[in-house]
PDB file of C-alpha atoms and ligand atoms in Angstrom:
ATOM      1  CA  UNK A   1       0.000   0.000   0.000  1.00 43.00           C
ATOM      2  CA  UNK A   2       1.437   3.313  -1.034  1.00 42.00           C
ATOM      3  CA  UNK A   3       0.871   5.623   1.908  1.00 55.00           C
ATOM      4  CA  UNK A   4       2.577   7.108   4.920  1.00 77.00           C
ATOM      5  CA  UNK A   5       0.747   4.982   7.483  1.00 91.00           C
ATOM      6  CA  UNK A   6       0.439   1.198   7.705  1.00 92.00           C
ATOM      7  CA  UNK A   7      -3.165   0.157   8.363  1.00 96.00           C
ATOM      8  CA  UNK A   8      -3.961  -2.275  11.152  1.00 98.00           C
ATOM      9  CA  UNK A   9      -7.020  -3.563  12.959  1.00 98.00           C
ATOM     10  CA  UNK A  10      -7.342  -5.575  16.164  1.00 98.00           C
ATOM     11  CA  UNK A  11     -10.517  -6.826  17.863  1.00 98.00           C
ATOM     12  CA  UNK A  12     -11.278  -8.379  21.230  1.00 98.00           C
ATOM     13  CA  UNK A  13     -14.250 -10.525  22.151  1.00 98.00           C
ATOM     14  CA  UNK A  14     -14.118  -9.781  25.885  1.00 97.00           C
ATOM     15  CA  UNK A  15     -12.031 -10.907  28.845  1.00 97.00           C
ATOM     16  CA  UNK A  16     -13.581 -13.402  31.255  1.00 92.00           C
ATOM     17  CA  UNK A  17     -14.238 -17.095  31.610  1.00 87.00           C
ATOM     18  CA  UNK A  18     -13.194 -19.118  28.561  1.00 84.00           C
ATOM     19  CA  UNK A  19     -16.759 -20.362  28.068  1.00 84.00           C
ATOM     20  CA  UNK A  20     -17.940 -23.765  26.860  1.00 88.00           C
ATOM     21  CA  UNK A  21     -15.713 -25.530  24.312  1.00 90.00           C
ATOM     22  CA  UNK A  22     -18.785 -26.196  22.171  1.00 92.00           C
ATOM     23  CA  UNK A  23     -19.193 -22.460  21.551  1.00 92.00           C
ATOM     24  CA  UNK A  24     -15.576 -21.741  20.577  1.00 93.00           C
ATOM     25  CA  UNK A  25     -15.752 -22.561  16.855  1.00 95.00           C
ATOM     26  CA  UNK A  26     -18.849 -20.395  16.493  1.00 96.00           C
ATOM     27  CA  UNK A  27     -17.263 -17.506  18.398  1.00 96.00           C
ATOM     28  CA  UNK A  28     -14.080 -17.765  16.348  1.00 97.00           C
ATOM     29  CA  UNK A  29     -16.163 -17.614  13.182  1.00 98.00           C
ATOM     30  CA  UNK A  30     -17.897 -14.486  14.530  1.00 98.00           C
ATOM     31  CA  UNK A  31     -14.572 -12.818  15.362  1.00 98.00           C
ATOM     32  CA  UNK A  32     -13.089 -13.544  11.931  1.00 98.00           C
ATOM     33  CA  UNK A  33     -16.217 -12.362  10.143  1.00 98.00           C
ATOM     34  CA  UNK A  34     -16.109  -9.097  12.128  1.00 98.00           C
ATOM     35  CA  UNK A  35     -12.382  -8.755  11.344  1.00 98.00           C
ATOM     36  CA  UNK A  36     -13.069  -9.111   7.615  1.00 98.00           C
ATOM     37  CA  UNK A  37     -15.851  -6.490   7.813  1.00 98.00           C
ATOM     38  CA  UNK A  38     -13.332  -3.928   9.089  1.00 98.00           C
ATOM     39  CA  UNK A  39     -10.352  -5.191   7.123  1.00 97.00           C
ATOM     40  CA  UNK A  40     -12.069  -4.825   3.725  1.00 97.00           C
ATOM     41  CA  UNK A  41     -12.676  -1.163   4.542  1.00 98.00           C
ATOM     42  CA  UNK A  42      -9.058  -0.543   5.533  1.00 97.00           C
ATOM     43  CA  UNK A  43      -7.655  -2.458   2.556  1.00 94.00           C
ATOM     44  CA  UNK A  44      -9.795  -0.401   0.208  1.00 94.00           C
ATOM     45  CA  UNK A  45      -8.223   2.766   1.645  1.00 94.00           C
ATOM     46  CA  UNK A  46     -11.276   3.436   3.865  1.00 97.00           C
ATOM     47  CA  UNK A  47     -11.406   5.122   7.234  1.00 97.00           C
ATOM     48  CA  UNK A  48     -10.420   3.614  10.599  1.00 97.00           C
ATOM     49  CA  UNK A  49     -13.677   4.910  12.081  1.00 97.00           C
ATOM     50  CA  UNK A  50     -15.720   3.010   9.476  1.00 98.00           C
ATOM     51  CA  UNK A  51     -13.644  -0.136  10.007  1.00 98.00           C
ATOM     52  CA  UNK A  52     -14.084  -0.021  13.794  1.00 98.00           C
ATOM     53  CA  UNK A  53     -17.840   0.681  13.466  1.00 98.00           C
ATOM     54  CA  UNK A  54     -18.321  -2.164  10.946  1.00 98.00           C
ATOM     55  CA  UNK A  55     -16.419  -4.716  13.030  1.00 98.00           C
ATOM     56  CA  UNK A  56     -18.228  -3.801  16.243  1.00 98.00           C
ATOM     57  CA  UNK A  57     -21.600  -3.773  14.525  1.00 98.00           C
ATOM     58  CA  UNK A  58     -20.992  -7.327  13.278  1.00 98.00           C
ATOM     59  CA  UNK A  59     -20.167  -8.468  16.819  1.00 98.00           C
ATOM     60  CA  UNK A  60     -23.192  -6.632  18.266  1.00 98.00           C
ATOM     61  CA  UNK A  61     -25.384  -8.604  15.850  1.00 98.00           C
ATOM     62  CA  UNK A  62     -23.807 -11.896  16.959  1.00 97.00           C
ATOM     63  CA  UNK A  63     -25.575 -13.438  19.951  1.00 96.00           C
ATOM     64  CA  UNK A  64     -22.369 -15.120  21.121  1.00 96.00           C
ATOM     65  CA  UNK A  65     -21.013 -11.758  22.263  1.00 97.00           C
ATOM     66  CA  UNK A  66     -22.079  -9.528  25.137  1.00 97.00           C
ATOM     67  CA  UNK A  67     -23.075  -6.492  23.064  1.00 98.00           C
ATOM     68  CA  UNK A  68     -26.230  -5.556  21.156  1.00 98.00           C
ATOM     69  CA  UNK A  69     -28.495  -8.619  20.720  1.00 97.00           C
ATOM     70  CA  UNK A  70     -27.412 -11.253  23.221  1.00 95.00           C
ATOM     71  CA  UNK A  71     -26.119  -8.790  25.834  1.00 97.00           C
ATOM     72  CA  UNK A  72     -26.052 -10.069  29.412  1.00 96.00           C
ATOM     73  CA  UNK A  73     -28.956  -9.143  31.693  1.00 96.00           C
ATOM     74  CA  UNK A  74     -29.216  -6.879  34.725  1.00 95.00           C
ATOM     75  CA  UNK A  75     -30.331  -8.153  38.146  1.00 93.00           C
ATOM     76  CA  UNK A  76     -33.935  -7.542  37.078  1.00 93.00           C
ATOM     77  CA  UNK A  77     -33.520  -9.383  33.773  1.00 95.00           C
ATOM     78  CA  UNK A  78     -33.208  -6.476  31.306  1.00 96.00           C
ATOM     79  CA  UNK A  79     -30.587  -5.425  28.755  1.00 97.00           C
ATOM     80  CA  UNK A  80     -28.780  -2.124  29.433  1.00 98.00           C
ATOM     81  CA  UNK A  81     -25.879  -1.403  27.095  1.00 98.00           C
ATOM     82  CA  UNK A  82     -22.935   1.005  27.009  1.00 98.00           C
ATOM     83  CA  UNK A  83     -20.836   1.882  23.941  1.00 98.00           C
ATOM     84  CA  UNK A  84     -18.238   4.446  22.888  1.00 98.00           C
ATOM     85  CA  UNK A  85     -16.042   5.489  19.966  1.00 98.00           C
ATOM     86  CA  UNK A  86     -13.021   7.773  19.820  1.00 98.00           C
ATOM     87  CA  UNK A  87     -10.624   8.940  17.139  1.00 95.00           C
ATOM     88  CA  UNK A  88      -7.420  10.919  16.857  1.00 96.00           C
ATOM     89  CA  UNK A  89      -4.819  11.770  14.265  1.00 92.00           C
ATOM     90  CA  UNK A  90      -1.515   9.886  14.411  1.00 86.00           C
ATOM     91  CA  UNK A  91       1.460  12.008  15.447  1.00 76.00           C
ATOM     92  CA  UNK A  92       4.631  12.091  13.365  1.00 66.00           C
ATOM     93  CA  UNK A  93       7.626  10.656  15.235  1.00 54.00           C
ATOM     94  CA  UNK A  94       8.973  14.130  15.959  1.00 48.00           C
ATOM     95  CA  UNK A  95       5.812  15.139  17.791  1.00 52.00           C
ATOM     96  CA  UNK A  96       5.884  12.247  20.211  1.00 47.00           C
ATOM     97  CA  UNK A  97       7.485  14.198  22.984  1.00 43.00           C
ATOM     98  CA  UNK A  98       6.220  15.040  26.432  1.00 43.00           C
ATOM     99  CA  UNK A  99       2.440  15.451  26.383  1.00 43.00           C
ATOM    100  CA  UNK A 100       2.237  16.500  22.732  1.00 43.00           C
ATOM    101  CA  UNK A 101      -0.351  13.795  22.089  1.00 44.00           C
ATOM    102  CA  UNK A 102      -2.781  15.615  24.332  1.00 44.00           C
ATOM    103  CA  UNK A 103      -2.913  18.414  21.728  1.00 44.00           C
ATOM    104  CA  UNK A 104      -3.782  16.140  18.805  1.00 48.00           C
ATOM    105  CA  UNK A 105      -7.335  16.549  17.517  1.00 71.00           C
ATOM    106  CA  UNK A 106      -9.552  14.042  19.296  1.00 87.00           C
ATOM    107  CA  UNK A 107     -13.237  13.288  18.920  1.00 95.00           C
ATOM    108  CA  UNK A 108     -15.438  10.934  20.896  1.00 98.00           C
ATOM    109  CA  UNK A 109     -19.029   9.839  21.359  1.00 98.00           C
ATOM    110  CA  UNK A 110     -20.522   7.551  23.993  1.00 98.00           C
ATOM    111  CA  UNK A 111     -23.866   6.217  25.202  1.00 98.00           C
ATOM    112  CA  UNK A 112     -24.901   4.543  28.441  1.00 98.00           C
ATOM    113  CA  UNK A 113     -27.835   2.480  29.740  1.00 98.00           C
ATOM    114  CA  UNK A 114     -29.249   1.959  26.242  1.00 98.00           C
ATOM    115  CA  UNK A 115     -32.313  -0.320  26.166  1.00 97.00           C
ATOM    116  CA  UNK A 116     -33.921   0.103  22.736  1.00 97.00           C
ATOM    117  CA  UNK A 117     -31.165   0.167  20.092  1.00 97.00           C
ATOM    118  CA  UNK A 118     -29.696  -2.998  18.546  1.00 97.00           C
ATOM    119  CA  UNK A 119     -26.415  -1.342  17.555  1.00 98.00           C
ATOM    120  CA  UNK A 120     -25.365   1.057  20.324  1.00 98.00           C
ATOM    121  CA  UNK A 121     -22.044   1.703  18.518  1.00 98.00           C
ATOM    122  CA  UNK A 122     -23.994   3.501  15.760  1.00 98.00           C
ATOM    123  CA  UNK A 123     -25.669   5.630  18.399  1.00 98.00           C
ATOM    124  CA  UNK A 124     -22.303   6.507  19.990  1.00 98.00           C
ATOM    125  CA  UNK A 125     -21.163   7.578  16.534  1.00 98.00           C
ATOM    126  CA  UNK A 126     -24.280   9.714  16.077  1.00 98.00           C
ATOM    127  CA  UNK A 127     -23.559  11.414  19.433  1.00 98.00           C
ATOM    128  CA  UNK A 128     -20.042  12.210  18.181  1.00 97.00           C
ATOM    129  CA  UNK A 129     -21.051  13.347  14.707  1.00 96.00           C
ATOM    130  CA  UNK A 130     -24.443  15.000  15.243  1.00 96.00           C
ATOM    131  CA  UNK A 131     -24.297  16.636  18.695  1.00 97.00           C
ATOM    132  CA  UNK A 132     -22.044  18.995  20.647  1.00 96.00           C
ATOM    133  CA  UNK A 133     -21.971  16.440  23.506  1.00 97.00           C
ATOM    134  CA  UNK A 134     -19.856  13.403  24.276  1.00 98.00           C
ATOM    135  CA  UNK A 135     -21.831  11.056  26.577  1.00 98.00           C
ATOM    136  CA  UNK A 136     -25.602  10.610  26.378  1.00 98.00           C
ATOM    137  CA  UNK A 137     -28.027   8.321  28.228  1.00 97.00           C
ATOM    138  CA  UNK A 138     -31.733   7.606  28.548  1.00 87.00           C
ATOM    139  CA  UNK A 139     -34.516   9.223  26.577  1.00 89.00           C
ATOM    140  CA  UNK A 140     -32.176  11.927  25.212  1.00 95.00           C
ATOM    141  CA  UNK A 141     -29.962   9.286  23.626  1.00 96.00           C
ATOM    142  CA  UNK A 142     -32.977   7.587  22.061  1.00 92.00           C
ATOM    143  CA  UNK A 143     -34.077  10.909  20.585  1.00 96.00           C
ATOM    144  CA  UNK A 144     -30.669  11.152  18.859  1.00 98.00           C
ATOM    145  CA  UNK A 145     -31.223   7.645  17.468  1.00 97.00           C
ATOM    146  CA  UNK A 146     -34.541   8.720  15.967  1.00 96.00           C
ATOM    147  CA  UNK A 147     -32.972  11.828  14.430  1.00 96.00           C
ATOM    148  CA  UNK A 148     -30.088   9.815  12.974  1.00 97.00           C
ATOM    149  CA  UNK A 149     -32.412   7.194  11.476  1.00 97.00           C
ATOM    150  CA  UNK A 150     -31.159   4.442  13.818  1.00 97.00           C
ATOM    151  CA  UNK A 151     -34.074   2.056  14.377  1.00 94.00           C
ATOM    152  CA  UNK A 152     -35.496   1.628  17.886  1.00 95.00           C
ATOM    153  CA  UNK A 153     -36.635  -1.818  19.025  1.00 97.00           C
ATOM    154  CA  UNK A 154     -38.625  -3.155  21.955  1.00 97.00           C
ATOM    155  CA  UNK A 155     -36.314  -3.892  24.950  1.00 97.00           C
ATOM    156  CA  UNK A 156     -37.350  -7.608  24.888  1.00 97.00           C
ATOM    157  CA  UNK A 157     -36.035  -7.948  21.325  1.00 97.00           C
ATOM    158  CA  UNK A 158     -32.481  -7.621  22.694  1.00 97.00           C
ATOM    159  CA  UNK A 159     -32.793 -10.627  25.014  1.00 97.00           C
ATOM    160  CA  UNK A 160     -31.432 -13.880  23.570  1.00 96.00           C
ATOM    161  CA  UNK A 161     -32.369 -17.301  24.999  1.00 95.00           C
ATOM    162  CA  UNK A 162     -28.657 -17.853  25.694  1.00 92.00           C
ATOM    163  CA  UNK A 163     -28.393 -14.656  27.796  1.00 94.00           C
ATOM    164  CA  UNK A 164     -31.579 -15.544  29.662  1.00 93.00           C
ATOM    165  CA  UNK A 165     -30.217 -19.016  30.530  1.00 91.00           C
ATOM    166  CA  UNK A 166     -26.934 -17.541  31.838  1.00 88.00           C
ATOM    167  CA  UNK A 167     -28.837 -14.947  33.836  1.00 90.00           C
ATOM    168  CA  UNK A 168     -30.921 -17.686  35.521  1.00 88.00           C
ATOM    169  CA  UNK A 169     -27.739 -19.423  36.679  1.00 85.00           C
ATOM    170  CA  UNK A 170     -26.392 -16.178  38.164  1.00 81.00           C
ATOM    171  CA  UNK A 171     -29.683 -15.296  39.852  1.00 79.00           C
ATOM    172  CA  UNK A 172     -30.170 -18.823  41.193  1.00 76.00           C
ATOM    173  CA  UNK A 173     -26.694 -18.725  42.692  1.00 77.00           C
ATOM    174  CA  UNK A 174     -27.574 -15.348  44.193  1.00 64.00           C
ATOM    175  CA  UNK A 175     -24.495 -13.816  42.596  1.00 56.00           C
ATOM    176  CA  UNK A 176     -26.534 -10.878  41.429  1.00 46.00           C
ATOM    177  CA  UNK A 177     -26.896  -9.223  44.801  1.00 43.00           C
ATOM    178  CA  UNK A 178     -23.506 -10.110  46.185  1.00 41.00           C
ATOM    179  CA  UNK A 179     -21.297  -9.011  43.293  1.00 44.00           C
ATOM    180  CA  UNK A 180     -21.620  -8.208  39.638  1.00 44.00           C
ATOM    181  CA  UNK A 181     -19.818 -10.969  37.821  1.00 46.00           C
ATOM    182  CA  UNK A 182     -17.675 -10.227  34.781  1.00 50.00           C
ATOM    183  CA  UNK A 183     -19.203 -12.298  32.028  1.00 63.00           C
ATOM    184  CA  UNK A 184     -16.844 -11.869  29.086  1.00 81.00           C
ATOM    185  CA  UNK A 185     -18.045 -11.280  25.559  1.00 94.00           C
ATOM    186  CA  UNK A 186     -17.750  -7.481  25.507  1.00 97.00           C
ATOM    187  CA  UNK A 187     -16.457  -6.375  22.110  1.00 98.00           C
ATOM    188  CA  UNK A 188     -13.841  -3.828  21.101  1.00 98.00           C
ATOM    189  CA  UNK A 189     -11.889  -2.729  18.033  1.00 98.00           C
ATOM    190  CA  UNK A 190      -8.918  -0.456  17.407  1.00 98.00           C
ATOM    191  CA  UNK A 191      -7.594   0.561  13.991  1.00 98.00           C
ATOM    192  CA  UNK A 192      -5.301   2.914  12.104  1.00 97.00           C
ATOM    193  CA  UNK A 193      -5.965   3.775   8.471  1.00 96.00           C
ATOM    194  CA  UNK A 194      -3.609   4.733   5.644  1.00 95.00           C
ATOM    195  CA  UNK A 195      -4.203   8.442   6.239  1.00 94.00           C
ATOM    196  CA  UNK A 196      -3.068   8.112   9.862  1.00 95.00           C
ATOM    197  CA  UNK A 197      -6.435   8.383  11.580  1.00 96.00           C
ATOM    198  CA  UNK A 198      -6.603   6.144  14.646  1.00 97.00           C
ATOM    199  CA  UNK A 199      -9.973   4.945  15.967  1.00 98.00           C
ATOM    200  CA  UNK A 200     -11.244   2.815  18.813  1.00 98.00           C
ATOM    201  CA  UNK A 201     -14.637   1.547  19.919  1.00 98.00           C
ATOM    202  CA  UNK A 202     -16.081  -0.693  22.629  1.00 98.00           C
ATOM    203  CA  UNK A 203     -19.618  -2.027  23.116  1.00 98.00           C
ATOM    204  CA  UNK A 204     -21.071  -4.074  25.969  1.00 98.00           C
ATOM    205  CA  UNK A 205     -24.093  -5.238  27.891  1.00 97.00           C
ATOM    206  CA  UNK A 206     -21.903  -4.858  30.996  1.00 97.00           C
ATOM    207  CA  UNK A 207     -21.805  -7.497  33.712  1.00 93.00           C
ATOM    208  CA  UNK A 208     -24.393 -10.193  34.369  1.00 90.00           C
ATOM    209  CA  UNK A 209     -26.616  -9.338  37.333  1.00 90.00           C
ATOM    210  CA  UNK A 210     -25.454  -5.707  37.516  1.00 94.00           C
ATOM    211  CA  UNK A 211     -27.761  -3.260  39.278  1.00 95.00           C
ATOM    212  CA  UNK A 212     -30.103  -1.433  36.903  1.00 96.00           C
ATOM    213  CA  UNK A 213     -28.624   1.948  36.000  1.00 97.00           C
ATOM    214  CA  UNK A 214     -25.006   0.849  36.498  1.00 97.00           C
ATOM    215  CA  UNK A 215     -22.594   2.367  33.942  1.00 98.00           C
ATOM    216  CA  UNK A 216     -19.290   0.604  33.308  1.00 98.00           C
ATOM    217  CA  UNK A 217     -15.941   1.606  31.836  1.00 98.00           C
ATOM    218  CA  UNK A 218     -17.088   1.117  28.237  1.00 98.00           C
ATOM    219  CA  UNK A 219     -18.908   4.449  28.167  1.00 98.00           C
ATOM    220  CA  UNK A 220     -16.105   6.325  29.917  1.00 98.00           C
ATOM    221  CA  UNK A 221     -13.417   7.924  27.749  1.00 98.00           C
ATOM    222  CA  UNK A 222     -10.005   7.206  29.256  1.00 98.00           C
ATOM    223  CA  UNK A 223     -11.270   4.033  30.958  1.00 98.00           C
ATOM    224  CA  UNK A 224     -12.851   1.654  28.389  1.00 98.00           C
ATOM    225  CA  UNK A 225     -11.551   3.478  25.313  1.00 98.00           C
ATOM    226  CA  UNK A 226      -8.953   6.112  24.486  1.00 98.00           C
ATOM    227  CA  UNK A 227      -7.245   7.453  21.365  1.00 97.00           C
ATOM    228  CA  UNK A 228      -4.509  10.030  20.930  1.00 95.00           C
ATOM    229  CA  UNK A 229      -1.760  10.769  18.427  1.00 94.00           C
ATOM    230  CA  UNK A 230       0.201   7.896  19.971  1.00 95.00           C
ATOM    231  CA  UNK A 231      -2.361   5.170  19.393  1.00 96.00           C
ATOM    232  CA  UNK A 232      -5.651   3.790  20.639  1.00 98.00           C
ATOM    233  CA  UNK A 233      -6.964   1.268  23.159  1.00 98.00           C
ATOM    234  CA  UNK A 234     -10.120  -0.689  23.988  1.00 98.00           C
ATOM    235  CA  UNK A 235     -10.557  -2.428  27.343  1.00 98.00           C
ATOM    236  CA  UNK A 236     -12.705  -5.222  28.750  1.00 98.00           C
ATOM    237  CA  UNK A 237     -13.121  -6.795  32.172  1.00 97.00           C
ATOM    238  CA  UNK A 238     -14.146  -5.484  35.580  1.00 97.00           C
ATOM    239  CA  UNK A 239     -15.463  -2.026  34.718  1.00 97.00           C
ATOM    240  CA  UNK A 240     -15.201  -0.502  38.186  1.00 97.00           C
ATOM    241  CA  UNK A 241     -11.486  -1.401  38.351  1.00 98.00           C
ATOM    242  CA  UNK A 242     -10.844  -0.187  34.790  1.00 98.00           C
ATOM    243  CA  UNK A 243     -12.426   3.185  35.592  1.00 98.00           C
ATOM    244  CA  UNK A 244     -10.381   3.589  38.784  1.00 98.00           C
ATOM    245  CA  UNK A 245      -7.191   2.918  36.829  1.00 98.00           C
ATOM    246  CA  UNK A 246      -8.199   4.981  33.741  1.00 98.00           C
ATOM    247  CA  UNK A 247      -6.752   1.955  31.995  1.00 98.00           C
ATOM    248  CA  UNK A 248      -6.932   2.969  28.322  1.00 98.00           C
ATOM    249  CA  UNK A 249      -5.564   6.469  28.878  1.00 98.00           C
ATOM    250  CA  UNK A 250      -2.743   5.008  30.944  1.00 98.00           C
ATOM    251  CA  UNK A 251      -1.869   2.565  28.152  1.00 98.00           C
ATOM    252  CA  UNK A 252      -2.072   5.031  25.271  1.00 98.00           C
ATOM    253  CA  UNK A 253       0.089   7.595  27.066  1.00 97.00           C
ATOM    254  CA  UNK A 254       2.741   4.891  27.529  1.00 97.00           C
ATOM    255  CA  UNK A 255       2.858   4.293  23.739  1.00 96.00           C
ATOM    256  CA  UNK A 256       4.983   6.356  21.376  1.00 83.00           C
ATOM    257  CA  UNK A 257       7.986   4.140  20.765  1.00 86.00           C
ATOM    258  CA  UNK A 258       7.354   1.439  23.356  1.00 93.00           C
ATOM    259  CA  UNK A 259       6.279  -2.031  22.143  1.00 96.00           C
ATOM    260  CA  UNK A 260       2.448  -2.136  22.378  1.00 97.00           C
ATOM    261  CA  UNK A 261       2.535  -5.734  23.692  1.00 97.00           C
ATOM    262  CA  UNK A 262       4.860  -4.653  26.495  1.00 98.00           C
ATOM    263  CA  UNK A 263       2.655  -1.655  27.323  1.00 98.00           C
ATOM    264  CA  UNK A 264      -0.483  -3.840  27.349  1.00 98.00           C
ATOM    265  CA  UNK A 265       1.147  -6.376  29.691  1.00 98.00           C
ATOM    266  CA  UNK A 266       2.441  -3.640  32.014  1.00 98.00           C
ATOM    267  CA  UNK A 267      -0.889  -1.841  32.453  1.00 98.00           C
ATOM    268  CA  UNK A 268      -2.789  -5.107  33.001  1.00 98.00           C
ATOM    269  CA  UNK A 269      -0.225  -6.270  35.571  1.00 98.00           C
ATOM    270  CA  UNK A 270      -0.539  -2.900  37.299  1.00 98.00           C
ATOM    271  CA  UNK A 271      -4.358  -3.161  37.341  1.00 98.00           C
ATOM    272  CA  UNK A 272      -4.154  -6.703  38.743  1.00 97.00           C
ATOM    273  CA  UNK A 273      -1.716  -5.653  41.501  1.00 97.00           C
ATOM    274  CA  UNK A 274      -3.589  -2.477  42.420  1.00 98.00           C
ATOM    275  CA  UNK A 275      -7.210  -3.648  42.295  1.00 97.00           C
ATOM    276  CA  UNK A 276      -7.066  -7.455  42.403  1.00 97.00           C
ATOM    277  CA  UNK A 277      -9.426  -7.443  39.391  1.00 97.00           C
ATOM    278  CA  UNK A 278      -9.375  -9.006  35.938  1.00 97.00           C
ATOM    279  CA  UNK A 279      -9.222  -7.092  32.667  1.00 98.00           C
ATOM    280  CA  UNK A 280      -7.892  -7.142  29.139  1.00 98.00           C
ATOM    281  CA  UNK A 281      -6.777  -4.523  26.640  1.00 98.00           C
ATOM    282  CA  UNK A 282      -6.009  -4.243  22.918  1.00 98.00           C
ATOM    283  CA  UNK A 283      -3.805  -1.490  21.469  1.00 98.00           C
ATOM    284  CA  UNK A 284      -2.635  -0.105  18.145  1.00 97.00           C
ATOM    285  CA  UNK A 285       0.130   2.485  17.918  1.00 96.00           C
ATOM    286  CA  UNK A 286       0.769   5.234  15.364  1.00 94.00           C
ATOM    287  CA  UNK A 287       3.069   2.868  13.421  1.00 94.00           C
ATOM    288  CA  UNK A 288       0.340   0.238  13.011  1.00 95.00           C
ATOM    289  CA  UNK A 289       1.846  -2.135  15.596  1.00 95.00           C
ATOM    290  CA  UNK A 290      -0.719  -4.003  17.687  1.00 96.00           C
ATOM    291  CA  UNK A 291      -0.554  -5.246  21.267  1.00 97.00           C
ATOM    292  CA  UNK A 292      -2.841  -7.077  23.677  1.00 98.00           C
ATOM    293  CA  UNK A 293      -2.817  -8.633  27.147  1.00 98.00           C
ATOM    294  CA  UNK A 294      -5.209  -9.864  29.833  1.00 98.00           C
ATOM    295  CA  UNK A 295      -5.133 -11.462  33.276  1.00 97.00           C
ATOM    296  CA  UNK A 296      -8.565 -13.163  33.043  1.00 97.00           C
ATOM    297  CA  UNK A 297      -9.624 -16.737  32.297  1.00 95.00           C
ATOM    298  CA  UNK A 298      -9.387 -15.949  28.575  1.00 96.00           C
ATOM    299  CA  UNK A 299      -9.610 -13.190  25.977  1.00 97.00           C
ATOM    300  CA  UNK A 300     -10.223 -13.865  22.286  1.00 97.00           C
ATOM    301  CA  UNK A 301      -8.403 -11.567  19.835  1.00 98.00           C
ATOM    302  CA  UNK A 302      -8.358 -11.189  16.036  1.00 98.00           C
ATOM    303  CA  UNK A 303      -5.907  -8.971  14.175  1.00 98.00           C
ATOM    304  CA  UNK A 304      -5.038  -7.781  10.702  1.00 97.00           C
ATOM    305  CA  UNK A 305      -2.066  -5.952   9.247  1.00 93.00           C
ATOM    306  CA  UNK A 306      -0.733  -6.074   5.666  1.00 91.00           C
ATOM    307  CA  UNK A 307       2.450  -7.928   6.665  1.00 92.00           C
ATOM    308  CA  UNK A 308       0.939 -10.727   8.796  1.00 94.00           C
ATOM    309  CA  UNK A 309      -2.592 -10.811   7.340  1.00 95.00           C
ATOM    310  CA  UNK A 310      -5.556 -12.043   9.381  1.00 97.00           C
ATOM    311  CA  UNK A 311      -4.848 -13.845  12.619  1.00 97.00           C
ATOM    312  CA  UNK A 312      -6.791 -15.296  15.519  1.00 97.00           C
ATOM    313  CA  UNK A 313      -5.305 -15.502  19.036  1.00 96.00           C
ATOM    314  CA  UNK A 314      -6.092 -16.823  22.489  1.00 96.00           C
ATOM    315  CA  UNK A 315      -3.292 -15.034  24.350  1.00 97.00           C
ATOM    316  CA  UNK A 316      -2.205 -16.614  27.634  1.00 97.00           C
ATOM    317  CA  UNK A 317      -3.090 -14.665  30.780  1.00 97.00           C
ATOM    318  CA  UNK A 318      -0.249 -12.649  32.251  1.00 94.00           C
ATOM    319  CA  UNK A 319       0.658 -13.236  35.902  1.00 79.00           C
TER     320      UNK A 319
HETATM  321  N1  LIG B   1     -16.021  -3.855  31.028  1.00 64.23           N
HETATM  322  C1  LIG B   1     -17.414  -4.251  30.931  1.00 64.23           C
HETATM  323  C2  LIG B   1     -18.180  -3.545  32.030  1.00 64.23           C
HETATM  324  O1  LIG B   1     -17.711  -3.476  33.135  1.00 64.23           O
HETATM  325  C3  LIG B   1     -17.638  -5.725  31.056  1.00 64.23           C
HETATM  326  C4  LIG B   1     -16.683  -6.627  30.308  1.00 64.23           C
HETATM  327  O2  LIG B   1     -15.814  -6.159  29.598  1.00 64.23           O
HETATM  328  O3  LIG B   1     -16.832  -7.859  30.450  1.00 64.23           O
HETATM  329  O4  LIG B   1     -19.278  -3.116  31.779  1.00 64.23           O
END
């Protein structure tokens, strides 16, 4: 490809329990399909934002992931979703000094506690593109969906039989009231395009048995997503811990020369030590290098870059 920037795309399918072996082939298929949706856009010279949106949308439509249709349920058996997108312009090497990245143009949109939209990532994008605001929730967010032509559905249409069965197990074990359990299956994507625009997005139903109204890291810029001139990140795992650590901002600010895999491992180890919680992160830097790490039971990852092509990974948990 004849351009200044090398395109790359990396997706995660959530950090958490590895899940039943019988579901793995189907989940892998879903991840690779979502990767191709974004990759075709990047390979055709398209925008990182479109690639990230397309990949996340595909995973939101897949009931094997905890986002859009098939999201996990709250303590009272409803779907409440969070999603966010962010983009920035890659810095040239010379600009990667001190806090220069903080000056790079950045845009973001996020939504929280969404109950009537099948693709919350599209709504987060509409917040970014059509409003002067960054984070919207409730009826106001749904009004933006209507204005943007994003269809509204009945809340029950988001509940899959699979999510309902998992919710029953949690409720029967009375996990719901004692602690919100990280369920895995949250989805995220980070990409850089040939023009040097870096984008990230995350979408989730949150944690099984969460209290109604709870907002996790996914909707919080700096926590569940972050992009700057240095690169971009998307996180998954225990939202309350990720917010306390401002995990994605911490990771992106450590990029800018450093190996993204090293940075990912360092911030996850730090989160584990500091909070005792589990999380995962994916990263892309301004040179199109990708990195990922987690300290959970498992985290499924798919990646694309022109040199290595399409790949699927189950990275080992770091200590
Ligand atoms: N981080 C998400 C949340 O706390 C859940 C997850 O990634 O599994 O809402």
